[in-house]
PDB file of C-alpha atoms in Angstrom:
ATOM      1  CA  MET A   1      76.756 234.521 139.136  1.00 88.00           C
ATOM      2  CA  SER A   2      77.667 230.894 138.447  1.00 95.00           C
ATOM      3  CA  LEU A   3      79.370 229.649 135.301  1.00 96.00           C
ATOM      4  CA  GLY A   4      76.189 227.846 134.227  1.00 96.00           C
ATOM      5  CA  THR A   5      74.153 231.043 134.507  1.00 97.00           C
ATOM      6  CA  LYS A   6      76.758 232.962 132.498  1.00 97.00           C
ATOM      7  CA  VAL A   7      76.834 230.288 129.775  1.00 97.00           C
ATOM      8  CA  ARG A   8      73.047 230.166 129.446  1.00 97.00           C
ATOM      9  CA  LEU A   9      72.731 233.952 129.384  1.00 97.00           C
ATOM     10  CA  ALA A  10      75.384 234.056 126.656  1.00 97.00           C
ATOM     11  CA  ARG A  11      73.212 231.738 124.584  1.00 96.00           C
ATOM     12  CA  LEU A  12      70.207 234.029 125.001  1.00 97.00           C
ATOM     13  CA  PHE A  13      72.229 237.053 123.898  1.00 97.00           C
ATOM     14  CA  SER A  14      74.400 235.204 121.391  1.00 96.00           C
ATOM     15  CA  HIS A  15      73.675 237.422 118.386  1.00 96.00           C
ATOM     16  CA  PRO A  16      76.620 239.674 117.444  1.00 97.00           C
ATOM     17  CA  SER A  17      74.399 242.713 118.007  1.00 97.00           C
ATOM     18  CA  GLY A  18      74.311 241.874 121.712  1.00 97.00           C
ATOM     19  CA  ASN A  19      70.510 242.133 121.589  1.00 98.00           C
ATOM     20  CA  LEU A  20      67.790 239.527 121.853  1.00 97.00           C
ATOM     21  CA  PHE A  21      64.815 238.828 119.608  1.00 97.00           C
ATOM     22  CA  GLY A  22      62.412 236.516 121.402  1.00 96.00           C
ATOM     23  CA  GLY A  23      59.078 234.985 120.534  1.00 94.00           C
ATOM     24  CA  ALA A  24      56.411 234.498 123.205  1.00 92.00           C
ATOM     25  CA  VAL A  25      53.910 231.672 122.791  1.00 92.00           C
ATOM     26  CA  ASP A  26      53.126 231.478 126.489  1.00 89.00           C
ATOM     27  CA  HIS A  27      49.848 233.340 126.992  1.00 79.00           C
ATOM     28  CA  PHE A  28      47.924 230.273 128.205  1.00 76.00           C
ATOM     29  CA  VAL A  29      44.993 231.052 130.541  1.00 76.00           C
ATOM     30  CA  GLY A  30      45.197 234.791 129.966  1.00 68.00           C
ATOM     31  CA  TYR A  31      44.434 234.448 126.283  1.00 65.00           C
ATOM     32  CA  GLY A  32      40.671 233.965 126.516  1.00 65.00           C
ATOM     33  CA  ASP A  33      38.744 232.195 123.735  1.00 70.00           C
ATOM     34  CA  VAL A  34      41.078 229.442 122.521  1.00 74.00           C
ATOM     35  CA  ARG A  35      39.047 228.963 119.323  1.00 77.00           C
ATOM     36  CA  LYS A  36      39.838 232.427 117.988  1.00 76.00           C
ATOM     37  CA  GLY A  37      42.911 234.476 117.199  1.00 76.00           C
ATOM     38  CA  GLY A  38      46.520 233.654 116.507  1.00 78.00           C
ATOM     39  CA  LEU A  39      46.808 231.010 119.231  1.00 82.00           C
ATOM     40  CA  ALA A  40      43.745 228.995 118.236  1.00 84.00           C
ATOM     41  CA  ASP A  41      46.168 226.553 116.592  1.00 89.00           C
ATOM     42  CA  LEU A  42      48.993 226.422 119.146  1.00 90.00           C
ATOM     43  CA  PRO A  43      51.285 224.071 117.174  1.00 93.00           C
ATOM     44  CA  GLY A  44      50.732 226.277 114.133  1.00 90.00           C
ATOM     45  CA  ALA A  45      51.470 229.442 116.101  1.00 88.00           C
ATOM     46  CA  LEU A  46      54.751 228.003 117.346  1.00 92.00           C
ATOM     47  CA  ALA A  47      55.661 226.917 113.823  1.00 92.00           C
ATOM     48  CA  ARG A  48      54.934 230.429 112.509  1.00 88.00           C
ATOM     49  CA  VAL A  49      57.117 231.963 115.203  1.00 89.00           C
ATOM     50  CA  MET A  50      59.983 229.573 114.472  1.00 92.00           C
ATOM     51  CA  VAL A  51      59.915 230.459 110.778  1.00 88.00           C
ATOM     52  CA  GLY A  52      60.921 233.932 111.935  1.00 87.00           C
ATOM     53  CA  LYS A  53      64.191 232.588 113.443  1.00 92.00           C
ATOM     54  CA  PRO A  54      63.940 234.076 116.948  1.00 95.00           C
ATOM     55  CA  ASP A  55      66.853 233.849 119.360  1.00 96.00           C
ATOM     56  CA  TYR A  56      64.591 232.326 121.975  1.00 94.00           C
ATOM     57  CA  VAL A  57      61.025 231.206 122.523  1.00 97.00           C
ATOM     58  CA  SER A  58      59.171 231.178 125.847  1.00 96.00           C
ATOM     59  CA  ILE A  59      56.491 228.506 126.256  1.00 96.00           C
ATOM     60  CA  GLN A  60      54.775 226.628 129.062  1.00 95.00           C
ATOM     61  CA  PRO A  61      56.317 223.353 130.270  1.00 96.00           C
ATOM     62  CA  GLY A  62      53.492 221.262 128.819  1.00 95.00           C
ATOM     63  CA  THR A  63      53.797 222.936 125.429  1.00 95.00           C
ATOM     64  CA  ALA A  64      57.522 222.254 125.477  1.00 97.00           C
ATOM     65  CA  ARG A  65      56.955 218.589 126.317  1.00 97.00           C
ATOM     66  CA  HIS A  66      54.601 218.096 123.379  1.00 97.00           C
ATOM     67  CA  LEU A  67      55.975 220.446 120.717  1.00 97.00           C
ATOM     68  CA  TRP A  68      59.562 221.550 121.267  1.00 98.00           C
ATOM     69  CA  ALA A  69      61.645 218.494 120.293  1.00 97.00           C
ATOM     70  CA  GLN A  70      61.454 219.263 116.582  1.00 97.00           C
ATOM     71  CA  TYR A  71      62.826 222.782 117.190  1.00 97.00           C
ATOM     72  CA  ALA A  72      65.662 221.835 119.547  1.00 96.00           C
ATOM     73  CA  GLY A  73      68.866 223.638 118.591  1.00 95.00           C
ATOM     74  CA  LYS A  74      67.062 226.191 116.436  1.00 96.00           C
ATOM     75  CA  ALA A  75      66.475 228.670 119.272  1.00 97.00           C
ATOM     76  CA  SER A  76      66.964 228.848 123.009  1.00 98.00           C
ATOM     77  CA  LEU A  77      64.081 227.387 124.966  1.00 98.00           C
ATOM     78  CA  VAL A  78      62.714 229.386 127.894  1.00 98.00           C
ATOM     79  CA  ILE A  79      60.177 227.681 130.169  1.00 98.00           C
ATOM     80  CA  GLN A  80      57.383 229.944 131.436  1.00 97.00           C
ATOM     81  CA  ALA A  81      56.522 229.274 135.072  1.00 97.00           C
ATOM     82  CA  GLY A  82      54.030 232.056 135.798  1.00 96.00           C
ATOM     83  CA  CYS A  83      50.338 231.411 135.267  1.00 94.00           C
ATOM     84  CA  PHE A  84      47.910 234.169 136.228  1.00 94.00           C
ATOM     85  CA  THR A  85      45.030 236.356 135.137  1.00 93.00           C
ATOM     86  CA  PRO A  86      45.162 240.071 136.047  1.00 93.00           C
ATOM     87  CA  ASP A  87      42.131 239.700 138.326  1.00 94.00           C
ATOM     88  CA  ASP A  88      43.756 236.790 140.230  1.00 95.00           C
ATOM     89  CA  ARG A  89      41.050 234.365 139.137  1.00 93.00           C
ATOM     90  CA  ILE A  90      43.966 232.081 138.314  1.00 94.00           C
ATOM     91  CA  SER A  91      47.225 232.427 140.197  1.00 95.00           C
ATOM     92  CA  GLU A  92      49.688 229.535 140.069  1.00 95.00           C
ATOM     93  CA  LEU A  93      53.385 228.865 139.673  1.00 96.00           C
ATOM     94  CA  ILE A  94      53.463 225.886 137.326  1.00 96.00           C
ATOM     95  CA  ALA A  95      57.173 225.185 136.784  1.00 97.00           C
ATOM     96  CA  THR A  96      60.416 225.098 138.749  1.00 97.00           C
ATOM     97  CA  PRO A  97      64.042 225.586 137.718  1.00 98.00           C
ATOM     98  CA  GLU A  98      64.422 221.809 137.918  1.00 97.00           C
ATOM     99  CA  ASP A  99      61.637 221.470 135.343  1.00 97.00           C
ATOM    100  CA  ALA A 100      63.523 223.880 133.081  1.00 98.00           C
ATOM    101  CA  VAL A 101      66.718 221.835 133.486  1.00 97.00           C
ATOM    102  CA  ARG A 102      64.904 218.616 132.573  1.00 97.00           C
ATOM    103  CA  ALA A 103      63.462 220.313 129.470  1.00 97.00           C
ATOM    104  CA  GLY A 104      66.929 221.390 128.322  1.00 97.00           C
ATOM    105  CA  ALA A 105      65.980 225.063 128.637  1.00 98.00           C
ATOM    106  CA  ASP A 106      68.376 227.988 128.760  1.00 98.00           C
ATOM    107  CA  ALA A 107      66.247 230.021 131.192  1.00 98.00           C
ATOM    108  CA  LEU A 108      63.182 230.011 133.408  1.00 98.00           C
ATOM    109  CA  ALA A 109      60.683 232.817 132.826  1.00 98.00           C
ATOM    110  CA  VAL A 110      58.478 233.906 135.704  1.00 98.00           C
ATOM    111  CA  ALA A 111      55.588 236.163 134.715  1.00 96.00           C
ATOM    112  CA  ILE A 112      54.046 238.119 137.573  1.00 97.00           C
ATOM    113  CA  PRO A 113      51.627 240.995 138.023  1.00 97.00           C
ATOM    114  CA  VAL A 114      52.426 243.682 140.577  1.00 98.00           C
ATOM    115  CA  ARG A 115      50.284 246.123 142.556  1.00 97.00           C
ATOM    116  CA  GLY A 116      47.117 245.076 144.316  1.00 96.00           C
ATOM    117  CA  ALA A 117      46.454 243.083 147.463  1.00 96.00           C
ATOM    118  CA  THR A 118      48.185 239.929 146.185  1.00 97.00           C
ATOM    119  CA  GLU A 119      51.431 241.574 145.086  1.00 97.00           C
ATOM    120  CA  GLY A 120      53.458 240.093 147.938  1.00 98.00           C
ATOM    121  CA  LYS A 121      52.656 236.553 146.880  1.00 97.00           C
ATOM    122  CA  TYR A 122      53.888 237.207 143.350  1.00 98.00           C
ATOM    123  CA  ILE A 123      57.110 238.779 144.585  1.00 98.00           C
ATOM    124  CA  ARG A 124      57.604 235.623 146.645  1.00 97.00           C
ATOM    125  CA  TRP A 125      57.137 233.568 143.455  1.00 96.00           C
ATOM    126  CA  LEU A 126      59.969 235.534 141.906  1.00 98.00           C
ATOM    127  CA  THR A 127      62.406 235.456 144.819  1.00 98.00           C
ATOM    128  CA  ASP A 128      61.792 231.766 145.520  1.00 98.00           C
ATOM    129  CA  SER A 129      62.392 230.978 141.842  1.00 98.00           C
ATOM    130  CA  VAL A 130      65.634 232.990 141.812  1.00 98.00           C
ATOM    131  CA  ASN A 131      66.921 231.196 144.905  1.00 98.00           C
ATOM    132  CA  ALA A 132      65.996 227.766 143.553  1.00 98.00           C
ATOM    133  CA  ALA A 133      67.453 228.540 140.105  1.00 98.00           C
ATOM    134  CA  ALA A 134      70.832 229.423 141.594  1.00 97.00           C
ATOM    135  CA  ARG A 135      71.319 225.743 142.490  1.00 97.00           C
ATOM    136  CA  TYR A 136      71.212 224.837 138.789  1.00 97.00           C
ATOM    137  CA  GLY A 137      72.919 227.825 137.170  1.00 97.00           C
ATOM    138  CA  MET A 138      69.570 228.632 135.546  1.00 98.00           C
ATOM    139  CA  PRO A 139      68.915 232.283 134.626  1.00 98.00           C
ATOM    140  CA  VAL A 140      65.554 233.768 135.564  1.00 98.00           C
ATOM    141  CA  VAL A 141      63.781 236.115 133.163  1.00 98.00           C
ATOM    142  CA  ALA A 142      61.099 238.136 134.953  1.00 98.00           C
ATOM    143  CA  HIS A 143      58.037 239.211 132.953  1.00 97.00           C
ATOM    144  CA  ILE A 144      56.533 241.917 135.146  1.00 97.00           C
ATOM    145  CA  TYR A 145      53.146 243.534 134.519  1.00 96.00           C
ATOM    146  CA  PRO A 146      51.861 246.407 136.714  1.00 97.00           C
ATOM    147  CA  ARG A 147      48.111 246.447 137.323  1.00 97.00           C
ATOM    148  CA  ASP A 148      45.535 249.152 137.876  1.00 97.00           C
ATOM    149  CA  PHE A 149      42.297 248.335 139.717  1.00 96.00           C
ATOM    150  CA  THR A 150      40.457 251.615 139.148  1.00 95.00           C
ATOM    151  CA  ASP A 151      38.060 249.952 136.707  1.00 92.00           C
ATOM    152  CA  GLY A 152      38.457 246.208 136.984  1.00 92.00           C
ATOM    153  CA  ALA A 153      41.978 244.757 136.721  1.00 94.00           C
ATOM    154  CA  LYS A 154      44.064 246.090 133.850  1.00 94.00           C
ATOM    155  CA  ILE A 155      47.711 245.891 132.851  1.00 94.00           C
ATOM    156  CA  VAL A 156      49.211 249.393 132.537  1.00 95.00           C
ATOM    157  CA  PHE A 157      52.373 250.844 130.972  1.00 94.00           C
ATOM    158  CA  THR A 158      52.743 254.253 132.623  1.00 95.00           C
ATOM    159  CA  PRO A 159      56.308 255.494 133.332  1.00 97.00           C
ATOM    160  CA  ASP A 160      55.949 255.275 137.121  1.00 97.00           C
ATOM    161  CA  GLU A 161      54.541 251.753 137.041  1.00 97.00           C
ATOM    162  CA  ILE A 162      57.072 250.437 134.534  1.00 97.00           C
ATOM    163  CA  ALA A 163      59.905 251.883 136.640  1.00 98.00           C
ATOM    164  CA  TYR A 164      58.384 250.135 139.652  1.00 98.00           C
ATOM    165  CA  ALA A 165      58.196 246.848 137.736  1.00 98.00           C
ATOM    166  CA  ALA A 166      61.875 247.068 136.803  1.00 98.00           C
ATOM    167  CA  ARG A 167      62.795 247.773 140.421  1.00 98.00           C
ATOM    168  CA  ILE A 168      60.864 244.719 141.610  1.00 98.00           C
ATOM    169  CA  GLY A 169      62.757 242.619 139.076  1.00 98.00           C
ATOM    170  CA  TYR A 170      66.294 243.539 139.934  1.00 97.00           C
ATOM    171  CA  GLU A 171      65.758 243.753 143.677  1.00 98.00           C
ATOM    172  CA  SER A 172      64.415 240.199 143.466  1.00 98.00           C
ATOM    173  CA  GLY A 173      67.712 239.141 141.908  1.00 98.00           C
ATOM    174  CA  VAL A 174      66.570 238.152 138.403  1.00 98.00           C
ATOM    175  CA  ASP A 175      68.961 238.033 135.451  1.00 98.00           C
ATOM    176  CA  VAL A 176      66.825 239.635 132.724  1.00 98.00           C
ATOM    177  CA  ILE A 177      63.744 241.853 133.028  1.00 98.00           C
ATOM    178  CA  LYS A 178      60.961 241.979 130.463  1.00 98.00           C
ATOM    179  CA  ILE A 179      58.707 245.025 130.850  1.00 97.00           C
ATOM    180  CA  GLY A 180      56.361 247.007 128.652  1.00 95.00           C
ATOM    181  CA  TYR A 181      57.509 250.112 126.817  1.00 95.00           C
ATOM    182  CA  THR A 182      56.032 253.259 128.331  1.00 93.00           C
ATOM    183  CA  GLY A 183      55.713 255.195 125.087  1.00 92.00           C
ATOM    184  CA  ASP A 184      57.733 257.953 126.762  1.00 94.00           C
ATOM    185  CA  PHE A 185      61.345 257.841 125.588  1.00 96.00           C
ATOM    186  CA  GLU A 186      62.997 259.848 128.359  1.00 97.00           C
ATOM    187  CA  SER A 187      61.308 258.052 131.247  1.00 96.00           C
ATOM    188  CA  PHE A 188      62.057 254.644 129.750  1.00 97.00           C
ATOM    189  CA  ARG A 189      65.687 255.566 129.127  1.00 98.00           C
ATOM    190  CA  GLU A 190      66.047 256.555 132.775  1.00 98.00           C
ATOM    191  CA  THR A 191      64.463 253.291 133.917  1.00 98.00           C
ATOM    192  CA  VAL A 192      66.860 251.258 131.763  1.00 98.00           C
ATOM    193  CA  ARG A 193      69.879 253.382 132.713  1.00 98.00           C
ATOM    194  CA  THR A 194      69.373 252.747 136.414  1.00 97.00           C
ATOM    195  CA  CYS A 195      68.671 249.021 136.034  1.00 98.00           C
ATOM    196  CA  PRO A 196      71.758 246.830 136.620  1.00 97.00           C
ATOM    197  CA  VAL A 197      70.485 243.877 134.554  1.00 97.00           C
ATOM    198  CA  PRO A 198      69.467 243.663 130.875  1.00 98.00           C
ATOM    199  CA  VAL A 199      66.004 244.972 130.037  1.00 98.00           C
ATOM    200  CA  VAL A 200      63.980 243.733 127.076  1.00 98.00           C
ATOM    201  CA  ILE A 201      60.543 244.966 126.163  1.00 97.00           C
ATOM    202  CA  ALA A 202      57.323 243.038 125.957  1.00 92.00           C
ATOM    203  CA  GLY A 203      55.567 243.116 122.611  1.00 74.00           C
ATOM    204  CA  GLY A 204      52.522 244.484 124.420  1.00 63.00           C
ATOM    205  CA  PRO A 205      48.963 244.684 123.053  1.00 59.00           C
ATOM    206  CA  LYS A 206      48.686 244.085 119.319  1.00 59.00           C
ATOM    207  CA  THR A 207      49.186 247.419 117.588  1.00 70.00           C
ATOM    208  CA  ASP A 208      47.024 248.705 114.746  1.00 75.00           C
ATOM    209  CA  THR A 209      49.957 248.382 112.354  1.00 87.00           C
ATOM    210  CA  LEU A 210      53.226 246.496 112.252  1.00 91.00           C
ATOM    211  CA  LEU A 211      54.936 249.850 111.763  1.00 93.00           C
ATOM    212  CA  GLY A 212      53.635 251.000 115.140  1.00 92.00           C
ATOM    213  CA  ALA A 213      55.043 247.933 116.892  1.00 93.00           C
ATOM    214  CA  LEU A 214      58.384 248.337 115.140  1.00 95.00           C
ATOM    215  CA  GLN A 215      58.546 252.000 116.093  1.00 95.00           C
ATOM    216  CA  GLN A 216      57.978 251.171 119.754  1.00 95.00           C
ATOM    217  CA  THR A 217      60.738 248.576 119.577  1.00 96.00           C
ATOM    218  CA  ALA A 218      63.147 250.959 117.830  1.00 96.00           C
ATOM    219  CA  ASP A 219      62.476 253.664 120.421  1.00 96.00           C
ATOM    220  CA  ALA A 220      63.014 251.236 123.300  1.00 97.00           C
ATOM    221  CA  ILE A 221      66.330 250.040 121.878  1.00 97.00           C
ATOM    222  CA  ARG A 222      67.502 253.620 121.401  1.00 97.00           C
ATOM    223  CA  ALA A 223      66.621 254.100 125.061  1.00 97.00           C
ATOM    224  CA  GLY A 224      68.904 251.208 126.019  1.00 98.00           C
ATOM    225  CA  ALA A 225      66.716 248.087 125.886  1.00 98.00           C
ATOM    226  CA  ARG A 226      68.543 244.932 124.839  1.00 98.00           C
ATOM    227  CA  GLY A 227      65.795 243.629 122.576  1.00 97.00           C
ATOM    228  CA  ALA A 228      62.175 242.525 122.597  1.00 97.00           C
ATOM    229  CA  VAL A 229      60.097 239.414 123.214  1.00 95.00           C
ATOM    230  CA  VAL A 230      57.170 239.539 120.808  1.00 92.00           C
ATOM    231  CA  GLY A 231      53.911 237.599 120.873  1.00 89.00           C
ATOM    232  CA  ARG A 232      50.745 239.015 119.323  1.00 86.00           C
ATOM    233  CA  ASN A 233      52.633 241.269 116.933  1.00 87.00           C
ATOM    234  CA  LEU A 234      54.396 238.165 115.598  1.00 86.00           C
ATOM    235  CA  TRP A 235      52.047 235.160 115.570  1.00 83.00           C
ATOM    236  CA  GLY A 236      49.036 237.488 115.285  1.00 81.00           C
ATOM    237  CA  HIS A 237      50.348 239.131 112.134  1.00 78.00           C
ATOM    238  CA  GLY A 238      49.064 238.040 108.736  1.00 80.00           C
ATOM    239  CA  ASP A 239      52.595 237.145 107.640  1.00 86.00           C
ATOM    240  CA  PRO A 240      54.660 236.242 110.739  1.00 85.00           C
ATOM    241  CA  GLU A 241      57.786 235.587 108.664  1.00 87.00           C
ATOM    242  CA  LYS A 242      57.796 239.131 107.276  1.00 91.00           C
ATOM    243  CA  ALA A 243      57.000 240.531 110.707  1.00 92.00           C
ATOM    244  CA  ALA A 244      59.951 238.617 112.174  1.00 92.00           C
ATOM    245  CA  ILE A 245      62.315 239.869 109.464  1.00 92.00           C
ATOM    246  CA  ALA A 246      61.228 243.405 110.298  1.00 94.00           C
ATOM    247  CA  PHE A 247      61.699 242.934 114.055  1.00 95.00           C
ATOM    248  CA  ARG A 248      65.126 241.388 113.508  1.00 95.00           C
ATOM    249  CA  GLY A 249      66.040 244.372 111.354  1.00 95.00           C
ATOM    250  CA  VAL A 250      65.227 246.760 114.188  1.00 97.00           C
ATOM    251  CA  ILE A 251      66.658 244.651 117.016  1.00 97.00           C
ATOM    252  CA  HIS A 252      69.770 243.192 115.413  1.00 97.00           C
ATOM    253  CA  ASP A 253      70.600 245.511 112.498  1.00 96.00           C
ATOM    254  CA  GLY A 254      69.702 248.844 114.068  1.00 96.00           C
ATOM    255  CA  LEU A 255      67.303 249.742 111.265  1.00 96.00           C
ATOM    256  CA  SER A 256      64.594 252.345 111.619  1.00 97.00           C
ATOM    257  CA  ALA A 257      61.029 251.059 111.747  1.00 96.00           C
ATOM    258  CA  GLN A 258      60.416 252.271 108.194  1.00 96.00           C
ATOM    259  CA  ASP A 259      63.607 250.721 106.800  1.00 96.00           C
ATOM    260  CA  ALA A 260      62.941 247.422 108.594  1.00 95.00           C
ATOM    261  CA  LEU A 261      59.443 247.286 107.163  1.00 94.00           C
ATOM    262  CA  ALA A 262      60.787 247.937 103.672  1.00 94.00           C
ATOM    263  CA  LYS A 263      63.452 245.250 104.096  1.00 91.00           C
ATOM    264  CA  ALA A 264      60.772 242.743 105.051  1.00 90.00           C
ATOM    265  CA  GLY A 265      58.559 243.718 102.135  1.00 86.00           C
ATOM    266  CA  ALA A 266      55.640 243.972 104.545  1.00 71.00           C
TER     267      ALA A 266
END
């Protein structure tokens, strides 16, 4: 690992807890109706996330170009290169490590789905990005989503598939792996234990309550995860600032879900 990669990774995990609290505002084409929901106002969604003082934010290169300058220095910037829908209707790699360097980013994120007939192409996205990033000392954060095609194309979080996603990540040479939490503590702990690079969890589908999302995060951290990158459960919450305080309490202060919620007054 080059010095540049080590320095940038240290920025991502700079909190004294050694964990990472990230905000994801990078859903793009997979989000659906852009007139509804928490991302209908994209500048507003980013502003709401930044009020929560995340350690890093992942966004698309175009979003960074238009919106990030005012937040420079307030969190690490991570450029999202992957652009896909689970059914492969859209499947493009939209940014390179060089793009991330020009944007002043601390990492390149590459979101990929796995399983299905097109899996090989996505793994190539990841390995090509890792090889190109090495030239710049740019860490690669893999966001890996297993699919099931039994009834359409769906993202799944079963223990076997999440373990497979983690394996794809570290065998492709990435520096950080973002995967969903399985909901099964023992299986997730084993997946994290056998993974030689830091694992953070995806915020996942919006939960019915903030407490439920916090509990998943607390369980994942007890299992060895190094933090969480949260989207819908942050900008989709009625009070993102309180939600962020609660997530920081779990991720950085080691609070239980209940204590973190009480601390946030949510």
